[in-house]
DNA sequence: GTAAATTTGCAACAATGATGCGAAAATTTA
DNA sequence: TAAATTTTCGCATCATTGTTGCAAATTTAC
């Protein structure tokens, strides 16, 4: 049983062609993927709806997470820690390169706490940093 | 000359019905607005395209700014400081209430700096906090 | 008040995402 | 391992969101 199958089974998902291929894509890519990226890379293999539903199932199981971006395009990313241990990932910072527009999970950088005005109760914080990544410098 | 006209003229925008009405909406609301909110509140007054273009022109002039949200819906907000002084607003934190889903600019809370891994050069950082706002508590 | 510049509304289009449903595939069961 | 059951897939269809071109209307500048 390969890594992809393992991940799917562990998360109680049927092992199907689309899920295997898309999961493999995430494992191969070192950044986040947008729906469009996935559709491009899988070619004509799967229906557009299948890709949506596959991503949805991954999100529901907590295998991948969404990354909010400034231009409001949805990006999905697999966190290394997640797939290996299955535990819930902490709140890490995301980095988006303005040059190559690669989106990277900075798993080691946690979102700092901020002091909110009186009355506000925080529950979850997201932080996205834009700039130039190591490869584009 | 009223406040709305003043803002528009200062930003070299023609004073038109849609711009006046939409700008007024922003001045009246104490939170951020989504395109859909605006369309709802302006009723049948304007074409959908006009609303888009009006918002675009405001963004271009720096009168309003975009707020990235976790569910990837675009929200626009007017910062008090901006409209009065015209200077560029600093990087403040945004708060989205999970209860009433109001989106608020925390003008006094600046986005903290984070230490990035080697090679990454930050240029801009966004931070969005979800939770419960003062009114919903 | 008129000419020039800008903005509007309409039509049309593109991209993104959701849903219902029968067919196909995967999993369970015996 | 074959049948029964469950899940997923693909197609058609639809909704929402956002963009563009262009002629008509409005605003601004002179």
Short mmCIF file of C-alpha atoms (C1' of nucleotides) in Angstrom, two decimals:
data_model
loop_
_atom_site.label_atom_id
_atom_site.label_comp_id
_atom_site.label_asym_id
_atom_site.label_seq_id
_atom_site.Cartn_x
_atom_site.Cartn_y
_atom_site.Cartn_z
CA UNK A 1 0.00 0.00 0.00
CA UNK A 2 1.50 3.29 -1.06
CA UNK A 3 1.48 6.60 0.76
CA UNK A 4 -1.51 7.98 -1.11
CA UNK A 5 -3.71 4.99 -0.37
CA UNK A 6 -2.63 5.09 3.23
CA UNK A 7 -3.69 8.70 3.62
CA UNK A 8 -7.06 8.09 2.00
CA UNK A 9 -7.82 4.97 4.02
CA UNK A 10 -6.75 6.58 7.26
CA UNK A 11 -9.30 9.28 6.55
CA UNK A 12 -12.08 6.86 5.65
CA UNK A 13 -12.25 7.85 2.02
CA UNK A 14 -12.77 5.39 -0.79
CA UNK A 15 -9.67 4.97 -2.87
CA UNK A 16 -10.60 6.26 -6.30
CA UNK A 17 -8.65 7.41 -9.30
CA UNK A 18 -9.34 11.09 -8.86
CA UNK A 19 -8.50 11.12 -5.19
CA UNK A 20 -5.29 9.25 -5.74
CA UNK A 21 -4.15 11.49 -8.54
CA UNK A 22 -5.05 14.72 -6.80
CA UNK A 23 -3.51 13.63 -3.51
CA UNK A 24 -0.35 12.75 -5.38
CA UNK A 25 -0.33 16.22 -6.89
CA UNK A 26 -0.39 17.73 -3.43
CA UNK A 27 2.39 15.47 -2.24
CA UNK A 28 4.55 16.40 -5.21
CA UNK A 29 3.97 20.14 -5.08
CA UNK A 30 5.80 22.10 -2.44
CA UNK A 31 3.21 24.85 -2.41
CA UNK A 32 -0.51 25.35 -2.38
CA UNK A 33 -2.69 24.55 -5.35
CA UNK A 34 -5.68 26.36 -6.76
CA UNK A 35 -8.54 24.49 -8.32
CA UNK A 36 -7.39 25.72 -11.72
CA UNK A 37 -3.88 24.34 -11.15
CA UNK A 38 -5.28 20.96 -10.37
CA UNK A 39 -7.53 20.93 -13.38
CA UNK A 40 -4.60 21.88 -15.58
CA UNK A 41 -2.31 19.21 -14.15
CA UNK A 42 -4.82 16.40 -14.24
CA UNK A 43 -5.53 17.22 -17.84
CA UNK A 44 -8.72 15.75 -19.17
CA UNK A 45 -8.75 12.92 -16.70
CA UNK A 46 -11.62 14.07 -14.52
CA UNK A 47 -14.75 16.10 -14.66
CA UNK A 48 -14.61 19.57 -13.18
CA UNK A 49 -17.25 18.62 -10.67
CA UNK A 50 -15.24 15.64 -9.54
CA UNK A 51 -12.29 17.86 -8.81
CA UNK A 52 -14.48 20.16 -6.73
CA UNK A 53 -15.93 17.28 -4.81
CA UNK A 54 -12.57 15.67 -4.27
CA UNK A 55 -11.19 18.88 -2.82
CA UNK A 56 -14.27 19.26 -0.67
CA UNK A 57 -13.87 15.79 0.75
CA UNK A 58 -10.23 16.49 1.55
CA UNK A 59 -11.16 19.71 3.32
CA UNK A 60 -13.90 18.00 5.30
CA UNK A 61 -11.50 15.34 6.48
CA UNK A 62 -8.96 17.95 7.39
CA UNK A 63 -6.36 16.62 4.99
CA UNK A 64 -5.99 19.94 3.24
CA UNK A 65 -6.82 23.45 4.35
CA UNK A 66 -7.86 26.64 2.64
CA UNK A 67 -5.62 29.65 2.38
CA UNK A 68 -7.17 33.09 2.12
CA UNK A 69 -5.44 35.31 -0.40
CA UNK A 70 -5.57 39.00 -1.06
CA UNK A 71 -7.02 38.56 -4.52
CA UNK A 72 -9.60 36.15 -3.19
CA UNK A 73 -8.67 33.12 -5.15
CA UNK A 74 -9.04 29.93 -3.18
CA UNK A 75 -5.87 27.94 -2.59
CA UNK A 76 -5.61 24.54 -0.98
CA UNK A 77 -2.62 23.18 0.84
CA UNK A 78 -1.58 19.98 2.47
CA UNK A 79 0.44 20.39 5.60
CA UNK A 80 3.29 18.00 6.02
CA UNK A 81 2.49 17.43 9.66
CA UNK A 82 -1.10 16.65 8.93
CA UNK A 83 -0.58 13.86 6.55
CA UNK A 84 1.94 12.08 8.66
CA UNK A 85 0.36 12.34 12.06
CA UNK A 86 -3.23 13.14 11.35
CA UNK A 87 -3.38 15.67 14.15
CA UNK A 88 -4.82 19.09 13.70
CA UNK A 89 -2.29 21.59 12.44
CA UNK A 90 -1.63 24.72 14.41
CA UNK A 91 -2.14 28.09 13.03
CA UNK A 92 0.75 28.79 10.77
CA UNK A 93 1.53 31.77 8.60
CA UNK A 94 1.18 31.55 4.83
CA UNK A 95 3.50 33.20 2.39
CA UNK A 96 2.58 34.20 -1.15
CA UNK A 97 5.35 35.16 -3.54
CA UNK A 98 4.54 38.23 -5.60
CA UNK A 99 6.95 37.07 -8.27
CA UNK A 100 6.10 33.43 -8.91
CA UNK A 101 2.85 33.56 -6.93
CA UNK A 102 3.71 30.33 -5.22
CA UNK A 103 1.88 29.92 -1.95
CA UNK A 104 3.77 28.28 0.87
CA UNK A 105 2.80 27.06 4.33
CA UNK A 106 5.35 28.30 6.82
CA UNK A 107 4.71 25.44 9.17
CA UNK A 108 7.25 26.70 11.66
CA UNK A 109 5.92 30.23 11.88
CA UNK A 110 2.88 30.51 14.13
CA UNK A 111 0.44 33.37 13.91
CA UNK A 112 1.27 35.81 16.72
CA UNK A 113 -1.37 36.86 19.21
CA UNK A 114 -2.57 40.42 19.05
CA UNK A 115 -4.24 42.46 21.73
CA UNK A 116 -7.75 43.28 20.63
CA UNK A 117 -9.87 46.21 21.79
CA UNK A 118 -12.19 45.60 24.72
CA UNK A 119 -15.12 43.38 23.95
CA UNK A 120 -13.61 41.37 21.13
CA UNK A 121 -13.06 37.68 21.77
CA UNK A 122 -10.70 36.05 19.29
CA UNK A 123 -11.24 32.50 18.19
CA UNK A 124 -9.05 32.04 15.16
CA UNK A 125 -6.46 34.17 13.41
CA UNK A 126 -5.08 34.01 9.91
CA UNK A 127 -1.98 35.70 8.67
CA UNK A 128 -0.80 35.93 5.10
CA UNK A 129 2.48 37.53 4.14
CA UNK A 130 3.20 38.65 0.61
CA UNK A 131 6.69 39.23 -0.69
CA UNK A 132 9.52 37.52 -2.53
CA UNK A 133 10.34 33.89 -1.86
CA UNK A 134 13.78 32.37 -1.67
CA UNK A 135 13.78 31.05 -5.20
CA UNK A 136 12.79 34.33 -6.84
CA UNK A 137 15.28 36.48 -5.00
CA UNK B 1 -20.74 70.85 -0.49
CA UNK B 2 -21.37 67.79 1.66
CA UNK B 3 -18.91 65.24 2.95
CA UNK B 4 -19.52 62.75 0.17
CA UNK B 5 -18.91 65.27 -2.59
CA UNK B 6 -15.81 66.45 -0.83
CA UNK B 7 -14.34 62.97 -0.72
CA UNK B 8 -15.09 62.33 -4.36
CA UNK B 9 -13.69 65.64 -5.56
CA UNK B 10 -10.58 65.32 -3.46
CA UNK B 11 -9.96 62.03 -5.21
CA UNK B 12 -10.60 63.40 -8.69
CA UNK B 13 -13.71 61.39 -9.29
CA UNK B 14 -16.77 62.75 -11.05
CA UNK B 15 -19.64 63.25 -8.69
CA UNK B 16 -22.29 60.84 -9.89
CA UNK B 17 -25.34 59.29 -8.35
CA UNK B 18 -23.92 55.84 -7.84
CA UNK B 19 -20.71 57.09 -6.31
CA UNK B 20 -22.53 59.38 -3.95
CA UNK B 21 -24.94 56.72 -2.83
CA UNK B 22 -22.32 54.03 -2.38
CA UNK B 23 -19.93 56.35 -0.59
CA UNK B 24 -22.73 57.32 1.74
CA UNK B 25 -23.35 53.66 2.45
CA UNK B 26 -19.77 53.25 3.53
CA UNK B 27 -19.93 56.32 5.72
CA UNK B 28 -23.07 55.06 7.40
CA UNK B 29 -21.92 51.51 7.97
CA UNK B 30 -19.49 50.88 10.76
CA UNK B 31 -18.15 47.72 9.17
CA UNK B 32 -17.01 46.43 5.83
CA UNK B 33 -19.37 45.82 2.95
CA UNK B 34 -19.48 43.07 0.39
CA UNK B 35 -20.55 43.70 -3.14
CA UNK B 36 -23.77 41.85 -2.42
CA UNK B 37 -24.53 44.09 0.57
CA UNK B 38 -24.17 47.14 -1.56
CA UNK B 39 -26.35 45.79 -4.29
CA UNK B 40 -29.00 44.92 -1.75
CA UNK B 41 -28.91 48.31 -0.08
CA UNK B 42 -28.93 50.35 -3.25
CA UNK B 43 -31.92 48.37 -4.42
CA UNK B 44 -32.62 48.66 -8.09
CA UNK B 45 -30.96 52.00 -8.41
CA UNK B 46 -27.91 50.94 -10.33
CA UNK B 47 -26.71 48.32 -12.70
CA UNK B 48 -24.57 45.58 -11.24
CA UNK B 49 -21.72 46.59 -13.51
CA UNK B 50 -21.89 50.14 -12.23
CA UNK B 51 -21.50 48.94 -8.68
CA UNK B 52 -18.45 46.92 -9.65
CA UNK B 53 -16.92 49.84 -11.45
CA UNK B 54 -17.69 52.22 -8.64
CA UNK B 55 -15.99 49.97 -6.13
CA UNK B 56 -13.06 49.56 -8.47
CA UNK B 57 -12.62 53.30 -8.77
CA UNK B 58 -12.72 53.67 -5.01
CA UNK B 59 -10.09 50.99 -4.59
CA UNK B 60 -7.87 52.57 -7.24
CA UNK B 61 -8.02 55.91 -5.52
CA UNK B 62 -7.29 54.29 -2.21
CA UNK B 63 -10.54 55.41 -0.64
CA UNK B 64 -11.50 51.87 0.29
CA UNK B 65 -9.44 48.74 0.71
CA UNK B 66 -10.06 45.05 0.29
CA UNK B 67 -10.27 42.62 3.17
CA UNK B 68 -9.42 38.98 2.59
CA UNK B 69 -11.73 36.61 4.40
CA UNK B 70 -11.50 32.95 5.22
CA UNK B 71 -14.41 32.06 3.00
CA UNK B 72 -12.93 34.05 0.18
CA UNK B 73 -15.66 36.58 -0.23
CA UNK B 74 -14.43 40.05 -1.03
CA UNK B 75 -15.22 42.76 1.50
CA UNK B 76 -14.54 46.44 1.10
CA UNK B 77 -13.93 48.90 3.88
CA UNK B 78 -13.40 52.59 4.26
CA UNK B 79 -10.94 53.53 6.93
CA UNK B 80 -11.84 56.53 8.98
CA UNK B 81 -8.33 57.89 8.79
CA UNK B 82 -8.21 57.57 5.07
CA UNK B 83 -11.23 59.59 4.27
CA UNK B 84 -10.32 62.44 6.52
CA UNK B 85 -6.65 62.77 5.84
CA UNK B 86 -6.17 61.02 2.53
CA UNK B 87 -2.93 59.44 3.67
CA UNK B 88 -2.18 55.81 3.21
CA UNK B 89 -3.48 53.69 6.04
CA UNK B 90 -1.10 51.46 7.90
CA UNK B 91 -1.54 47.81 8.07
CA UNK B 92 -4.26 47.16 10.55
CA UNK B 93 -5.84 43.94 11.67
CA UNK B 94 -9.35 43.02 10.58
CA UNK B 95 -11.90 41.32 12.75
CA UNK B 96 -14.78 39.21 11.50
CA UNK B 97 -17.53 38.27 13.92
CA UNK B 98 -18.59 34.65 13.62
CA UNK B 99 -21.97 35.55 15.06
CA UNK B 100 -23.16 38.59 13.10
CA UNK B 101 -20.42 38.28 10.48
CA UNK B 102 -19.73 41.97 10.68
CA UNK B 103 -16.26 42.84 9.47
CA UNK B 104 -14.45 45.56 11.34
CA UNK B 105 -11.22 47.44 10.76
CA UNK B 106 -9.24 47.52 13.99
CA UNK B 107 -7.48 50.71 13.03
CA UNK B 108 -5.51 50.76 16.26
CA UNK B 109 -4.20 47.22 16.02
CA UNK B 110 -1.26 46.93 13.66
CA UNK B 111 -0.23 43.66 12.09
CA UNK B 112 2.72 42.31 14.08
CA UNK B 113 5.95 41.44 12.34
CA UNK B 114 6.88 37.79 12.14
CA UNK B 115 10.28 36.25 11.63
CA UNK B 116 10.30 34.44 8.33
CA UNK B 117 12.56 31.56 7.35
CA UNK B 118 15.78 32.42 5.55
CA UNK B 119 15.33 33.66 2.02
CA UNK B 120 11.84 35.10 2.35
CA UNK B 121 11.48 38.85 1.97
CA UNK B 122 8.21 40.20 3.30
CA UNK B 123 6.51 43.11 1.61
CA UNK B 124 3.03 43.17 3.00
CA UNK B 125 1.18 41.25 5.68
CA UNK B 126 -2.49 40.74 6.29
CA UNK B 127 -4.05 39.50 9.46
CA UNK B 128 -7.66 38.57 9.96
CA UNK B 129 -9.05 37.52 13.31
CA UNK B 130 -12.31 35.66 13.64
CA UNK B 131 -14.30 35.53 16.86
CA UNK B 132 -17.10 37.26 18.70
CA UNK B 133 -17.49 41.01 18.59
CA UNK B 134 -18.51 43.25 21.46
CA UNK B 135 -22.11 43.52 20.39
CA UNK B 136 -22.70 39.79 20.08
CA UNK B 137 -21.15 38.83 23.36
"C1'" DG C 1 -23.81 76.84 -23.07
"C1'" DT C 2 -21.18 73.85 -25.68
"C1'" DA C 3 -17.34 70.58 -26.48
"C1'" DA C 4 -14.66 67.08 -24.42
"C1'" DA C 5 -14.17 63.66 -21.11
"C1'" DT C 6 -16.14 60.48 -18.14
"C1'" DT C 7 -19.54 57.33 -16.65
"C1'" DT C 8 -23.58 54.51 -17.24
"C1'" DG C 9 -26.47 50.63 -18.70
"C1'" DC C 10 -27.15 47.00 -21.69
"C1'" DA C 11 -25.79 42.82 -23.86
"C1'" DA C 12 -22.84 39.33 -24.03
"C1'" DC C 13 -19.37 36.47 -22.19
"C1'" DA C 14 -16.13 33.87 -18.95
"C1'" DA C 15 -14.98 31.72 -14.77
"C1'" DT C 16 -16.25 29.53 -10.68
"C1'" DG C 17 -18.96 26.77 -8.04
"C1'" DA C 18 -23.33 23.95 -6.71
"C1'" DT C 19 -27.08 20.33 -7.35
"C1'" DG C 20 -29.85 16.25 -9.02
"C1'" DC C 21 -29.62 11.95 -10.84
"C1'" DG C 22 -28.60 7.66 -13.36
"C1'" DA C 23 -24.41 4.97 -14.35
"C1'" DA C 24 -20.19 3.21 -12.75
"C1'" DA C 25 -16.94 1.95 -9.40
"C1'" DA C 26 -15.49 0.74 -4.73
"C1'" DT C 27 -16.39 -1.41 -0.45
"C1'" DT C 28 -18.68 -4.61 2.44
"C1'" DT C 29 -20.85 -9.02 3.29
"C1'" DA C 30 -21.46 -13.50 3.28
"C1'" DT D 1 -14.97 -13.94 -4.90
"C1'" DA D 2 -19.44 -12.82 -6.22
"C1'" DA D 3 -23.51 -10.46 -4.94
"C1'" DA D 4 -25.40 -6.64 -2.24
"C1'" DT D 5 -24.69 -2.20 -0.61
"C1'" DT D 6 -22.57 2.09 -0.42
"C1'" DT D 7 -20.01 5.60 -2.44
"C1'" DT D 8 -18.39 8.21 -6.17
"C1'" DC D 9 -18.43 9.83 -10.99
"C1'" DG D 10 -19.90 12.29 -14.99
"C1'" DC D 11 -23.27 14.70 -17.38
"C1'" DA D 12 -26.61 18.26 -17.76
"C1'" DT D 13 -28.16 22.21 -15.83
"C1'" DC D 14 -28.24 26.21 -13.13
"C1'" DA D 15 -26.61 30.21 -10.01
"C1'" DT D 16 -23.33 33.58 -8.81
"C1'" DT D 17 -19.68 36.58 -9.56
"C1'" DG D 18 -17.00 39.33 -12.22
"C1'" DT D 19 -15.33 41.33 -16.97
"C1'" DT D 20 -15.54 43.74 -21.56
"C1'" DG D 21 -17.22 46.54 -25.61
"C1'" DC D 22 -19.98 49.99 -27.05
"C1'" DA D 23 -23.60 53.49 -27.69
"C1'" DA D 24 -26.23 56.73 -24.91
"C1'" DA D 25 -26.35 59.74 -21.05
"C1'" DT D 26 -24.18 62.51 -17.70
"C1'" DT D 27 -20.45 65.37 -15.77
"C1'" DT D 28 -16.88 68.45 -16.14
"C1'" DA D 29 -14.09 71.97 -18.24
"C1'" DC D 30 -13.75 75.88 -21.00
#
